[in-house]
Structures are given as structure tokens and as C-alpha cells.
Coordinates of C-alpha atoms in Angstrom, one line a residue:
X1 CA -72.9 15.1 32.8
X2 CA -71.8 15.9 36.3
X3 CA -71.3 13.0 38.7
X4 CA -73.5 13.0 41.8
X5 CA -71.2 10.9 43.9
X6 CA -67.6 9.7 44.2
X7 CA -65.9 6.7 45.7
X8 CA -62.3 7.7 46.4
X9 CA -60.6 4.3 46.5
X10 CA -61.5 0.8 45.3
X11 CA -61.3 -0.5 48.8
X12 CA -63.6 2.2 50.3
X13 CA -67.0 1.2 51.8
X14 CA -68.5 4.7 51.9
X15 CA -69.1 7.2 49.1
X16 CA -69.1 11.0 49.0
X17 CA -72.1 13.1 47.9
X18 CA -70.9 15.7 45.4
X19 CA -74.4 17.3 45.4
X20 CA -77.4 16.9 47.7
X21 CA -78.9 13.4 47.5
X22 CA -82.6 12.8 48.2
X23 CA -84.0 9.9 50.2
X24 CA -85.1 7.2 47.8
X25 CA -82.7 8.3 45.1
X26 CA -80.9 5.4 43.2
X27 CA -77.1 5.8 42.9
X28 CA -75.3 3.4 40.6
X29 CA -71.6 2.8 40.8
X30 CA -69.5 0.4 38.8
X31 CA -70.8 -2.7 40.5
X32 CA -74.2 -2.1 41.9
X33 CA -77.1 0.2 42.6
X34 CA -77.7 1.7 46.0
X35 CA -80.9 3.3 47.3
X36 CA -80.3 6.4 49.4
X37 CA -82.0 5.9 52.8
X38 CA -81.6 9.4 54.2
X39 CA -81.2 12.9 52.8
X40 CA -77.4 13.3 52.2
X41 CA -76.0 16.8 52.1
X42 CA -73.3 17.5 49.6
X43 CA -69.8 16.8 51.0
X44 CA -71.2 14.1 53.4
X45 CA -70.8 10.3 53.2
X46 CA -73.2 7.4 52.7
X47 CA -72.8 3.7 53.3
X48 CA -71.9 1.4 50.3
X49 CA -72.7 -1.7 52.4
X50 CA -74.6 -2.8 55.5
X51 CA -72.5 -2.0 58.6
X52 CA -72.6 -3.8 61.9
X53 CA -71.4 -2.2 65.2
X54 CA -67.6 -2.3 65.2
X55 CA -67.1 -2.5 61.5
X56 CA -64.4 -0.4 60.0
X57 CA -65.2 2.7 57.9
X58 CA -62.8 2.9 54.9
X59 CA -62.0 6.1 52.9
X60 CA -58.9 6.8 50.8
X61 CA -58.3 3.1 51.1
X62 CA -57.7 3.2 54.8
X63 CA -59.5 3.1 58.2
X64 CA -61.0 6.5 59.1
X65 CA -63.6 5.3 61.7
X66 CA -65.7 2.5 63.0
X67 CA -69.5 2.0 63.1
X68 CA -71.1 2.4 66.5
X69 CA -74.4 1.0 65.4
X70 CA -76.0 -0.7 62.4
X71 CA -76.0 1.4 59.2
X72 CA -77.9 0.2 56.1
X73 CA -76.4 0.5 52.7
X74 CA -77.4 4.0 51.4
X75 CA -77.6 5.3 55.0
X76 CA -76.0 8.6 56.0
X77 CA -72.7 8.4 57.9
X78 CA -73.0 10.8 60.9
X79 CA -71.5 11.4 64.3
X80 CA -74.4 9.4 65.7
X81 CA -73.3 6.2 64.0
X82 CA -69.5 6.3 63.7
X83 CA -66.5 7.3 65.8
X84 CA -62.8 8.0 65.2
X85 CA -60.5 5.1 64.5
X86 CA -57.2 4.7 62.7
X87 CA -55.0 2.0 61.2
X88 CA -52.1 0.9 63.4
X89 CA -48.8 1.8 61.9
X90 CA -45.2 0.6 62.2
X91 CA -41.7 1.5 60.9
X92 CA -40.7 -0.3 57.7
X93 CA -37.5 -0.7 55.7
X94 CA -39.3 -1.3 52.5
X95 CA -38.1 0.9 49.6
X96 CA -40.7 3.3 48.2
X97 CA -41.2 3.2 44.4
X98 CA -42.2 6.5 42.9
X99 CA -43.0 7.5 39.3
X100 CA -42.6 11.3 39.2
X101 CA -44.8 13.3 36.9
X102 CA -43.6 14.4 33.5
X103 CA -42.1 17.9 34.0
X104 CA -40.9 18.5 30.4
X105 CA -43.2 21.5 30.0
X106 CA -41.8 23.0 33.2
X107 CA -38.1 22.8 32.5
X108 CA -37.9 26.2 30.9
X109 CA -40.3 27.8 33.3
X110 CA -38.8 30.4 35.7
X111 CA -39.8 33.2 38.1
X112 CA -38.3 36.6 39.0
X113 CA -36.9 36.2 42.5
X114 CA -34.3 37.7 44.8
X115 CA -31.1 35.6 44.9
X116 CA -29.5 35.9 48.3
X117 CA -25.8 35.5 49.1
X118 CA -26.4 32.0 50.7
X119 CA -28.1 30.7 47.6
X120 CA -31.7 30.9 48.8
X121 CA -34.2 32.8 46.6
X122 CA -36.8 35.1 47.9
X123 CA -40.2 35.7 46.3
X124 CA -40.3 39.1 48.0
X125 CA -37.9 41.6 49.5
X126 CA -38.8 42.8 53.0
X127 CA -37.0 44.5 55.9
X128 CA -38.2 42.9 59.2
X129 CA -38.7 44.7 62.5
X130 CA -39.4 42.4 65.4
X131 CA -39.4 42.3 69.3
X132 CA -37.6 39.7 71.4
X133 CA -40.2 40.3 74.1
X134 CA -43.8 41.5 74.3
X135 CA -42.7 44.6 76.3
X136 CA -41.5 46.0 73.0
X137 CA -44.8 45.6 71.1
X138 CA -45.8 49.2 71.7
X139 CA -42.5 50.5 70.3
X140 CA -42.9 48.1 67.3
X141 CA -46.4 49.6 66.6
X142 CA -45.0 53.1 66.9
X143 CA -42.3 52.4 64.4
X144 CA -44.7 50.7 62.1
X145 CA -47.0 53.7 61.9
X146 CA -44.1 56.1 61.4
X147 CA -42.3 54.1 58.7
X148 CA -45.4 52.9 56.7
X149 CA -47.0 56.4 56.6
X150 CA -43.7 58.1 55.7
X151 CA -42.6 55.6 53.0
X152 CA -46.0 55.0 51.4
X153 CA -46.5 51.4 52.5
X154 CA -49.5 52.1 54.6
X155 CA -53.1 51.5 53.4
X156 CA -55.9 53.9 53.9
X157 CA -58.5 52.1 56.0
X158 CA -61.5 51.9 53.6
X159 CA -63.9 52.3 56.5
X160 CA -62.4 55.4 58.0
X161 CA -64.2 57.7 55.5
X162 CA -67.5 55.9 56.3
X163 CA -67.0 56.5 60.1
X164 CA -66.1 60.1 59.6
X165 CA -69.3 60.7 57.6
X166 CA -71.3 59.0 60.3
X167 CA -69.7 61.3 62.9
X168 CA -70.8 64.2 60.8
X169 CA -74.3 62.8 60.4
X170 CA -73.8 62.5 56.6
X171 CA -74.5 58.8 56.1
X172 CA -76.6 55.8 57.2
X173 CA -74.4 53.2 58.9
X174 CA -76.1 50.5 56.6
X175 CA -75.7 52.2 53.2
X176 CA -72.6 54.4 53.1
X177 CA -69.5 52.7 51.7
X178 CA -66.1 54.3 51.2
X179 CA -64.5 54.7 47.8
X180 CA -61.1 55.9 49.2
X181 CA -59.6 52.5 48.9
X182 CA -59.8 52.7 45.1
X183 CA -56.9 55.2 45.0
X184 CA -54.8 53.6 47.7
X185 CA -52.6 51.5 45.4
X186 CA -51.8 54.4 43.1
X187 CA -51.0 56.6 46.0
X188 CA -48.7 53.9 47.4
X189 CA -46.9 53.5 44.1
X190 CA -46.4 57.2 43.8
X191 CA -45.0 57.7 47.3
X192 CA -42.6 54.7 47.3
X193 CA -39.0 55.8 48.0
X194 CA -37.3 52.4 48.0
X195 CA -38.4 51.0 44.6
X196 CA -36.9 47.5 45.2
X197 CA -38.2 47.1 48.7
X198 CA -41.6 45.3 48.8
X199 CA -42.3 46.5 52.3
X200 CA -41.3 46.7 55.9
X201 CA -42.9 44.0 58.0
X202 CA -43.5 44.3 61.7
X203 CA -44.0 41.4 64.0
X204 CA -45.5 41.4 67.5
X205 CA -46.1 38.5 69.9
X206 CA -46.9 37.8 73.5
X207 CA -43.7 35.7 74.3
X208 CA -40.1 36.2 75.3
X209 CA -40.5 36.3 79.1
X210 CA -42.7 34.9 81.8
X211 CA -42.8 31.4 80.3
X212 CA -40.3 28.6 80.4
X213 CA -36.7 28.9 79.3
X214 CA -37.6 26.4 76.6
X215 CA -40.4 28.7 75.3
X216 CA -37.8 31.5 75.1
X217 CA -35.3 29.4 73.2
X218 CA -38.0 28.1 70.8
X219 CA -39.1 31.7 70.2
X220 CA -35.5 32.8 69.4
X221 CA -35.2 29.9 67.0
X222 CA -38.4 30.8 65.2
X223 CA -37.3 34.5 65.0
X224 CA -33.9 33.4 63.6
X225 CA -35.7 31.5 60.9
X226 CA -37.7 34.6 60.0
X227 CA -34.5 36.7 59.8
X228 CA -32.8 33.9 57.7
X229 CA -35.8 33.6 55.4
X230 CA -35.0 34.4 51.7
X231 CA -37.8 37.0 51.6
X232 CA -36.1 39.0 54.3
X233 CA -33.1 41.3 53.4
X234 CA -32.3 42.3 56.9
X235 CA -33.8 43.0 60.3
X236 CA -34.2 45.4 63.2
X237 CA -34.5 43.7 66.6
X238 CA -35.9 45.4 69.7
X239 CA -34.9 44.0 73.1
X240 CA -35.9 45.3 76.5
X241 CA -32.7 43.8 78.0
X242 CA -33.9 41.7 81.0
X243 CA -36.1 39.1 79.3
X244 CA -35.7 35.3 79.0
X245 CA -35.4 35.5 75.2
X246 CA -31.9 37.1 75.3
X247 CA -30.3 38.7 72.3
X248 CA -27.4 36.3 72.6
X249 CA -29.7 33.3 72.2
X250 CA -31.1 34.8 68.9
X251 CA -27.6 35.5 67.7
X252 CA -26.5 31.9 68.5
X253 CA -29.5 30.5 66.5
X254 CA -28.7 32.8 63.6
X255 CA -25.1 31.7 63.5
X256 CA -26.2 28.1 63.1
X257 CA -28.4 29.0 60.1
X258 CA -26.2 31.6 58.4
X259 CA -23.0 29.5 58.3
X260 CA -20.9 32.7 57.9
X261 CA -23.1 34.4 55.3
X262 CA -24.5 37.2 57.4
X263 CA -27.4 39.5 56.7
X264 CA -27.6 43.0 58.2
X265 CA -29.2 42.6 61.6
X266 CA -29.4 45.5 64.0
X267 CA -30.2 44.7 67.7
X268 CA -31.2 47.4 70.2
X269 CA -31.5 47.2 74.0
X270 CA -34.0 49.7 75.4
X271 CA -32.6 49.5 78.9
X272 CA -29.2 50.7 77.6
X273 CA -30.5 53.7 75.6
X274 CA -32.2 56.1 78.0
X275 CA -35.4 57.8 77.1
X276 CA -37.9 56.3 74.7
X277 CA -37.4 59.3 72.4
X278 CA -33.6 58.7 72.3
X279 CA -34.2 55.0 71.7
X280 CA -36.7 55.3 68.9
X281 CA -34.7 58.0 67.2
X282 CA -31.6 55.8 67.1
X283 CA -33.6 52.8 65.9
X284 CA -35.0 54.8 63.0
X285 CA -31.7 56.2 62.0
X286 CA -29.9 52.8 61.8
X287 CA -32.9 51.1 60.3
X288 CA -32.9 53.7 57.5
X289 CA -29.4 52.6 56.6
X290 CA -30.5 49.0 56.5
X291 CA -33.4 50.0 54.2
X292 CA -30.9 51.5 51.7
X293 CA -29.0 48.2 51.7
X294 CA -32.1 46.2 51.1
X295 CA -33.1 48.5 48.2
X296 CA -30.0 47.4 46.4
X297 CA -31.5 43.9 45.9
X298 CA -33.1 43.2 42.5
X299 CA -35.2 40.4 41.0
X300 CA -33.5 38.0 38.6
X301 CA -34.5 35.0 36.6
X302 CA -34.7 31.9 38.8
X303 CA -35.6 28.2 38.2
X304 CA -38.5 26.3 39.7
X305 CA -36.0 24.4 41.8
X306 CA -35.6 27.5 44.0
X307 CA -39.3 27.3 45.1
X308 CA -40.0 26.0 48.6
X309 CA -43.8 25.5 48.8
X310 CA -45.5 25.4 52.2
X311 CA -48.6 23.2 52.2
X312 CA -51.4 24.2 54.6
X313 CA -55.2 23.9 55.0
X314 CA -57.7 25.7 57.2
X315 CA -61.5 26.0 57.4
X316 CA -61.6 22.5 55.6
X317 CA -64.7 20.9 54.3
X318 CA -65.8 17.5 52.8
X319 CA -64.4 18.5 49.4
X320 CA -60.9 19.5 50.7
X321 CA -59.5 16.0 50.3
X322 CA -61.1 15.6 46.8
X323 CA -60.3 18.9 45.0
X324 CA -58.0 21.5 46.6
X325 CA -55.7 19.2 48.6
X326 CA -54.9 16.8 45.7
X327 CA -54.4 19.9 43.5
X328 CA -51.7 21.0 46.0
X329 CA -50.4 17.5 45.9
X330 CA -50.0 17.9 42.1
X331 CA -48.1 21.1 42.5
X332 CA -45.9 19.6 45.3
X333 CA -45.0 16.7 43.0
X334 CA -44.2 19.0 40.1
X335 CA -42.0 21.2 42.2
X336 CA -40.2 18.3 43.8
X337 CA -39.7 16.6 40.5
X338 CA -38.2 19.9 39.2
X339 CA -35.6 19.9 42.0
X340 CA -37.5 22.2 44.4
X341 CA -39.0 21.6 47.9
X342 CA -42.3 21.3 49.6
X343 CA -43.2 21.3 53.3
X344 CA -46.3 19.5 54.6
X345 CA -47.3 20.7 58.1
X346 CA -50.0 20.1 60.8
X347 CA -49.1 16.8 62.5
X348 CA -52.5 16.4 64.3
X349 CA -54.0 16.3 60.7
X350 CA -51.8 13.4 59.6
X351 CA -53.4 11.1 62.2
X352 CA -54.6 8.1 60.2
X353 CA -52.3 8.7 57.3
X354 CA -49.2 7.7 59.2
X355 CA -48.4 4.4 57.4
X356 CA -48.7 6.0 54.0
X357 CA -46.2 8.7 55.0
X358 CA -43.9 6.2 56.8
X359 CA -43.8 4.0 53.7
X360 CA -42.7 7.0 51.6
X361 CA -39.7 8.0 53.9
X362 CA -36.4 7.7 52.2
X363 CA -34.6 6.2 55.2
X364 CA -35.6 4.5 58.5
X365 CA -34.0 7.5 60.3
X366 CA -36.5 9.8 58.7
X367 CA -39.5 7.6 59.4
X368 CA -38.4 6.9 63.0
X369 CA -38.2 10.7 63.6
X370 CA -41.7 11.1 62.2
X371 CA -43.0 8.4 64.4
X372 CA -41.3 9.8 67.5
X373 CA -42.6 13.3 67.0
X374 CA -46.2 12.1 66.3
X375 CA -46.2 9.9 69.4
X376 CA -44.7 12.6 71.6
X377 CA -47.3 15.1 70.4
X378 CA -50.2 12.6 70.8
X379 CA -49.1 11.7 74.3
X380 CA -48.8 15.4 75.3
X381 CA -52.4 15.9 74.1
X382 CA -53.7 12.9 76.0
X383 CA -51.9 13.9 79.3
X384 CA -54.2 17.0 79.4
X385 CA -57.4 15.0 78.6
X386 CA -57.4 15.8 74.9
X387 CA -56.2 13.9 71.8
X388 CA -55.8 14.2 68.0
X389 CA -59.4 12.8 67.7
X390 CA -60.6 16.2 69.0
X391 CA -59.0 18.1 66.1
X392 CA -62.0 18.6 63.8
X393 CA -63.8 21.9 64.5
X394 CA -67.6 22.4 64.5
X395 CA -67.3 23.8 61.0
X396 CA -65.3 20.8 59.8
X397 CA -67.9 18.4 61.2
X398 CA -70.8 20.3 59.8
X399 CA -69.3 20.1 56.3
X400 CA -68.5 16.4 56.3
X401 CA -65.2 15.9 58.2
X402 CA -66.7 13.8 61.0
X403 CA -63.5 12.2 62.4
X404 CA -59.9 13.4 62.6
X405 CA -58.9 10.4 60.4
X406 CA -61.3 11.5 57.6
X407 CA -59.9 15.0 57.9
X408 CA -56.3 13.8 58.1
X409 CA -56.3 11.4 55.2
X410 CA -57.7 14.2 53.0
X411 CA -55.2 16.7 54.5
X412 CA -52.3 14.4 53.7
X413 CA -53.2 14.7 50.0
X414 CA -51.5 18.1 50.0
X415 CA -48.2 16.2 50.1
X416 CA -48.8 14.5 46.7
X417 CA -47.0 11.2 46.2
X418 CA -43.3 12.1 46.3
X419 CA -40.8 10.4 48.6
X420 CA -40.2 12.1 51.9
X421 CA -36.7 13.4 52.2
X422 CA -36.8 15.0 55.6
X423 CA -38.8 15.5 58.9
X424 CA -38.5 18.8 60.7
X425 CA -39.3 19.5 64.3
X426 CA -40.9 22.9 65.0
X427 CA -38.4 25.8 64.1
X428 CA -36.0 23.4 62.3
X429 CA -35.0 25.0 59.0
X430 CA -35.3 23.2 55.7
X431 CA -32.0 21.5 54.8
X432 CA -33.0 18.6 52.5
X433 CA -34.5 19.4 49.1
X434 CA -37.7 17.5 48.2
X435 CA -40.8 16.8 50.3
X436 CA -40.4 17.5 54.0
X437 CA -42.8 17.0 57.0
X438 CA -42.9 19.8 59.6
X439 CA -44.2 19.3 63.1
X440 CA -46.8 22.1 63.7
X441 CA -50.2 22.2 65.3
X442 CA -53.3 22.1 63.1
X443 CA -54.0 25.7 64.3
X444 CA -53.9 27.7 61.0
X445 CA -51.8 30.7 62.1
X446 CA -49.4 28.7 64.4
X447 CA -48.8 26.4 61.5
X448 CA -48.3 29.0 58.7
X449 CA -46.0 30.9 61.2
X450 CA -44.0 27.7 61.5
X451 CA -43.9 27.1 57.7
X452 CA -42.4 30.5 57.0
X453 CA -40.0 30.0 59.9
X454 CA -38.7 26.8 58.3
X455 CA -38.0 28.4 55.0
X456 CA -41.2 28.2 52.8
X457 CA -41.0 31.1 50.3
X458 CA -44.6 30.5 49.1
X459 CA -47.5 29.0 51.1
X460 CA -50.5 27.3 49.4
X461 CA -53.5 27.2 51.7
X462 CA -56.6 25.3 50.9
X463 CA -60.0 26.2 52.5
X464 CA -63.6 25.0 52.0
X465 CA -65.2 27.3 54.4
X466 CA -63.1 30.4 54.0
X467 CA -60.3 32.0 56.1
X468 CA -58.4 35.3 55.7
X469 CA -55.2 33.9 57.2
X470 CA -51.9 35.3 55.8
X471 CA -48.3 35.7 56.8
X472 CA -46.0 38.8 57.3
X473 CA -43.1 37.6 55.1
X474 CA -44.4 34.8 52.9
X475 CA -47.2 35.1 50.3
X476 CA -50.2 32.9 51.1
X477 CA -52.2 31.7 48.1
X478 CA -55.7 30.8 49.2
X479 CA -57.2 27.9 47.3
X480 CA -61.0 27.3 47.4
X481 CA -62.3 23.7 47.4
X482 CA -65.6 24.7 45.7
X483 CA -67.3 27.2 43.4
X484 CA -69.7 28.5 46.1
X485 CA -67.0 29.6 48.4
X486 CA -65.0 31.3 45.6
X487 CA -68.2 33.2 44.5
X488 CA -69.2 34.1 48.1
X489 CA -65.8 35.3 49.3
X490 CA -63.8 36.4 46.3
X491 CA -61.9 39.0 48.4
X492 CA -60.0 36.2 50.2
X493 CA -59.7 33.5 47.5
X494 CA -56.9 33.5 45.0
X495 CA -57.6 30.3 43.2
X496 CA -60.6 28.1 42.8
X497 CA -60.3 24.3 42.5
X498 CA -64.0 23.8 42.5
X499 CA -63.7 22.9 38.8
X500 CA -62.5 19.4 40.0
X501 CA -65.8 18.8 41.8
X502 CA -67.9 20.0 38.9
X503 CA -65.9 17.8 36.5
X504 CA -64.6 20.7 34.4
X505 CA -61.0 19.9 35.2
X506 CA -58.8 17.0 36.3
X507 CA -56.5 17.3 39.3
X508 CA -53.6 17.5 36.9
X509 CA -55.1 20.3 34.9
X510 CA -56.1 22.3 38.0
X511 CA -52.6 21.7 39.6
X512 CA -50.9 22.9 36.4
X513 CA -52.9 26.1 36.5
X514 CA -52.1 26.7 40.1
X515 CA -48.4 26.3 39.5
X516 CA -48.6 29.0 36.8
X517 CA -50.2 31.3 39.5
X518 CA -47.4 30.4 41.9
X519 CA -44.8 31.6 39.4
X520 CA -46.7 34.8 38.9
X521 CA -46.9 35.4 42.7
X522 CA -43.3 34.4 43.1
X523 CA -42.3 37.0 40.5
X524 CA -44.2 39.8 42.2
X525 CA -46.6 40.2 39.3
X526 CA -49.7 39.1 41.3
X527 CA -50.4 40.2 44.9
X528 CA -52.2 37.6 47.0
X529 CA -55.5 38.6 48.6
X530 CA -54.1 38.1 52.2
X531 CA -51.4 40.7 51.4
X532 CA -53.9 43.1 49.9
X533 CA -56.0 42.9 53.1
X534 CA -52.9 43.0 55.3
X535 CA -53.6 39.7 57.0
X536 CA -50.1 39.5 58.4
X537 CA -50.8 36.8 61.0
X538 CA -48.0 35.7 63.3
X539 CA -48.5 33.4 66.3
X540 CA -45.6 31.4 67.7
X541 CA -46.4 27.9 69.0
X542 CA -45.3 27.5 72.7
X543 CA -45.3 23.7 72.3
X544 CA -48.3 23.4 74.5
X545 CA -51.3 21.3 73.4
X546 CA -52.7 23.1 70.3
X547 CA -54.6 20.9 67.9

């Protein structure tokens, strides 16, 4: 029989409704019976005791808020009666004891990836075309249309046929649907010229000039991370010539990452080339030679230790910290125990979980860096009249994530229980195997952009409300927290962890199934929904206050 409620930790003083609870309903836990005082919507919380104003609200075994008024046992926890509060944290030298999961069944598991000269392994093989400054975006789009149409990488817009019919007066705008998309994949496969190239990916952005010099340097570091990424065989870079984000800065950032193992990177300066026609013609000719080199790369058998899993959430709900995020935590622990790496991002969504993460850092240097980055970020938000407590969106709040601490303690579950081997500032590239923390905003696209820039070759992205977010160079596997979302939006969901909420699977069983899917995606056998829909989202973070 399915449970109606859940208490996440023995120390918690609130419970979570797994289904809608009616006023007057009796809920029995291991110790006592509670009468529900209000209608409690699924995903929301109810009091396990009588609260007085100022009392701490505990979830996940830690402080996630405080009562602002009296709340009776069985009463609904709402924004009207609690507010954000977190546990104070401090640096510690205490050694973290960890019992890793049994990975015997995963020792022989492999995936088919692209082994690069520097030892990194790609889960895809792309040629990258990017601008150093927004002035080149038009040229990027021109190149994208030309290359994708000619090489068979473009997709027919499934709505174009519908619109053409409407223009001809042949269809009702509410009933006509296109069937052209059915044949798109077969057309692409038939027209492919470079059989080992998974695509040419084109980036655009609004940076590179007009901002601070620090913005330009950060952008160059991010773009260098994308070029260095194992899913990228080489790159074409377009520069106007007079912008802050100079080509020499990009080259310096690349040199630091490549350590003498250089990929083919072609840099063009429009102001030195004459007419646009001359410029684009030259870019195409030299890029063509790069594509031929990229096509020489082939997949080979690789161990799980070559996986670098990015851990992300967006459109979170009250089930995120119960089903999908712990499922990612299971995958993270399995990969780390197998010698691989995982990267947990979104620092505003670690607010309230700091002490748990500090206690898991392998050295005081690592924990001190985490504390410094968190405090600098928090102070920057407060200087402009904001703060981490303002992170939850209206959608988060509506679906049970009332405070940033509730959201954060659930979000941190994506990082499993492994020791933390490194802390990365934004644009820093992964250098220590194991679980790493990456300083990014909670903004979904800015964060996934940062995860790829730091070396994640697969991103796992949990969502309870639904989001189409993807990435140009890194597959993004979208994980639903609940059955309803998976049924309602099957075109964007790759994996459903709602079986944990319904009691059909344990976290361990669900995580094992997800890791199997990760290996299929990493081998190029399964295309993620975000790639099918071309959700190639790329937004660099300018280090301003983005929550």
C-alpha cells in the first residue's frame, strides 16, 4: 500500500504529504497519530508538533526555517507561518568517514566514447563554432544555416508545413499538424557526409565587449573550457578584432588547459579579412579541413571512470529532494566509487546545507574555499538588496519549496554522500577526480553552461515542473520527480523517478536504472530529448547577482 506521508529524517518536526491530505484525516507515524488540521496538497508540509513563534523548522535533519506564528500539530506549513532560516556553519578539521556503495556489478560496465589525446573521453564528437564578441553573432548564424543545411544536420521545423498550409488557406490553425518531422531523422542519416561527426555546434552570446575587463576575461575562460571539452574535436573562432575579449586572452586560457596537447583551433579576425563574403568564404574553407580531421575520431570502449557527471536541477518541486535528487546522488556515488567524477553546481541552492558539505571536504583548504565563495556570493547579493533567501521561484513555492533552505537541502541530495575532493570557482576546469562543487548561479542555463565549461561530459538535470533546458556540447538527461510530469511532458523527460514516490522502487534501484541510461547516452545509442528538440542553451554568467 502506498504511503501517504513521509518524514525525511528522525530529527524532523515536519512531514511531507505524498498525496493530497484532507482536513480531519488521521496520519499515523512510528510514534503517534496526528490529526490533519488543514487541507494539505501533495508535496507540501505539515507540522508534527505544536510550534510557537521563533521555533525552528527541521527537515532533512537540519534547520530550514522558523515559525512566525503558532502552528498546531497537523497544521499546514505555509509562507504565512514560516520564514527562511539556516543553521550556522563553521570550518572543521574533523575527518569524514564514508562507506562507498558496492560497485561490483559496475566494474565490467563500459561505454563507447571518444578518447582524446589528453586522456579525456567525450560522449559526443562535435566541431564548435563560436564568437568572441556579440558583433559576430550574425556571421555565426549565417554559417550555421549553411553548414547544417548542406551537411544534413539541420532539422525541418515541424510547424513550417502547418504555416504554409495556413497561408494557402488549406488548414485550420487549431487542427492542422505537420507530419514532416517523421521523416527528418531518416533524411539526416541519409545526407550525413561526416559519419563520425555528431554535429557542428554554434554558440552565440551577448558578451565580449562593452562590459568590464573581468567580464571579458571570464568569457574567454568559459569559451576555452568549451573548446577543451572532451566532446569537442576542434573549433572555429570568429573575432571582430577590436573587442575586449581578445583572441590572445582566449589563447592564453587554452594554453593553461591544454598543457601542450593542442586541438585544432582556427581563429579569424573579420577586420583583417576585407568584405564579409571574402571573410565567410575563408572561414568555410578552413573549417571544412577541420571537419575532416574531426571525422577521423571514432568511439572506443571506455570505463565508467571516464564519466564526469554534471548535477543540476530546475523547475524543482516538493518531491525533488525526495525522489529525483537522491536518485542523482546514488548515480554520483556509484560513478565516484568507480573512479569517475561528479560536479554539483548552484551555490545559492546549497544555502542551509553548508555544514554537511563542509564536513565532507577532504581538506581544510577545500572547505575554506567553499566557505569563501559562498560568503562572497551571498554578500554580493545582499549589497544589491537581494539574498539567497530570494532564490525560490513562484513555481517552486507553489509546489512546496517555501524557503531557500528547504529547496537547498533537497538540492544538495544530488551530490550523494561521497567526500568532496575539490571546489571550483566559475570557469575553473575539473582537475581532481571525485565529487566537486562548482560555483554557479541557480539560474538553470547559466549553471548548465558552467557545468559543461568545467568539463562535465554528461549532465543529469532533475525537474518537478518541467523545463526544456539543454546544452550545445553536453547531453542533458532530464529526470522527472513524479509520474504526472513524465506523463504530461514526455517530449522533454528522459527518465522518470516518480517510482520512488509511488513506492515502486527504492532510491538505489532507481539510481541503478538511471546509470544504465547514462551509459547508453554516453555511447551515442540514445539521444536525449533536449538534443532532439535542439535546446542548445548557452548563457555565460557575468558574475553579477543571479540567483
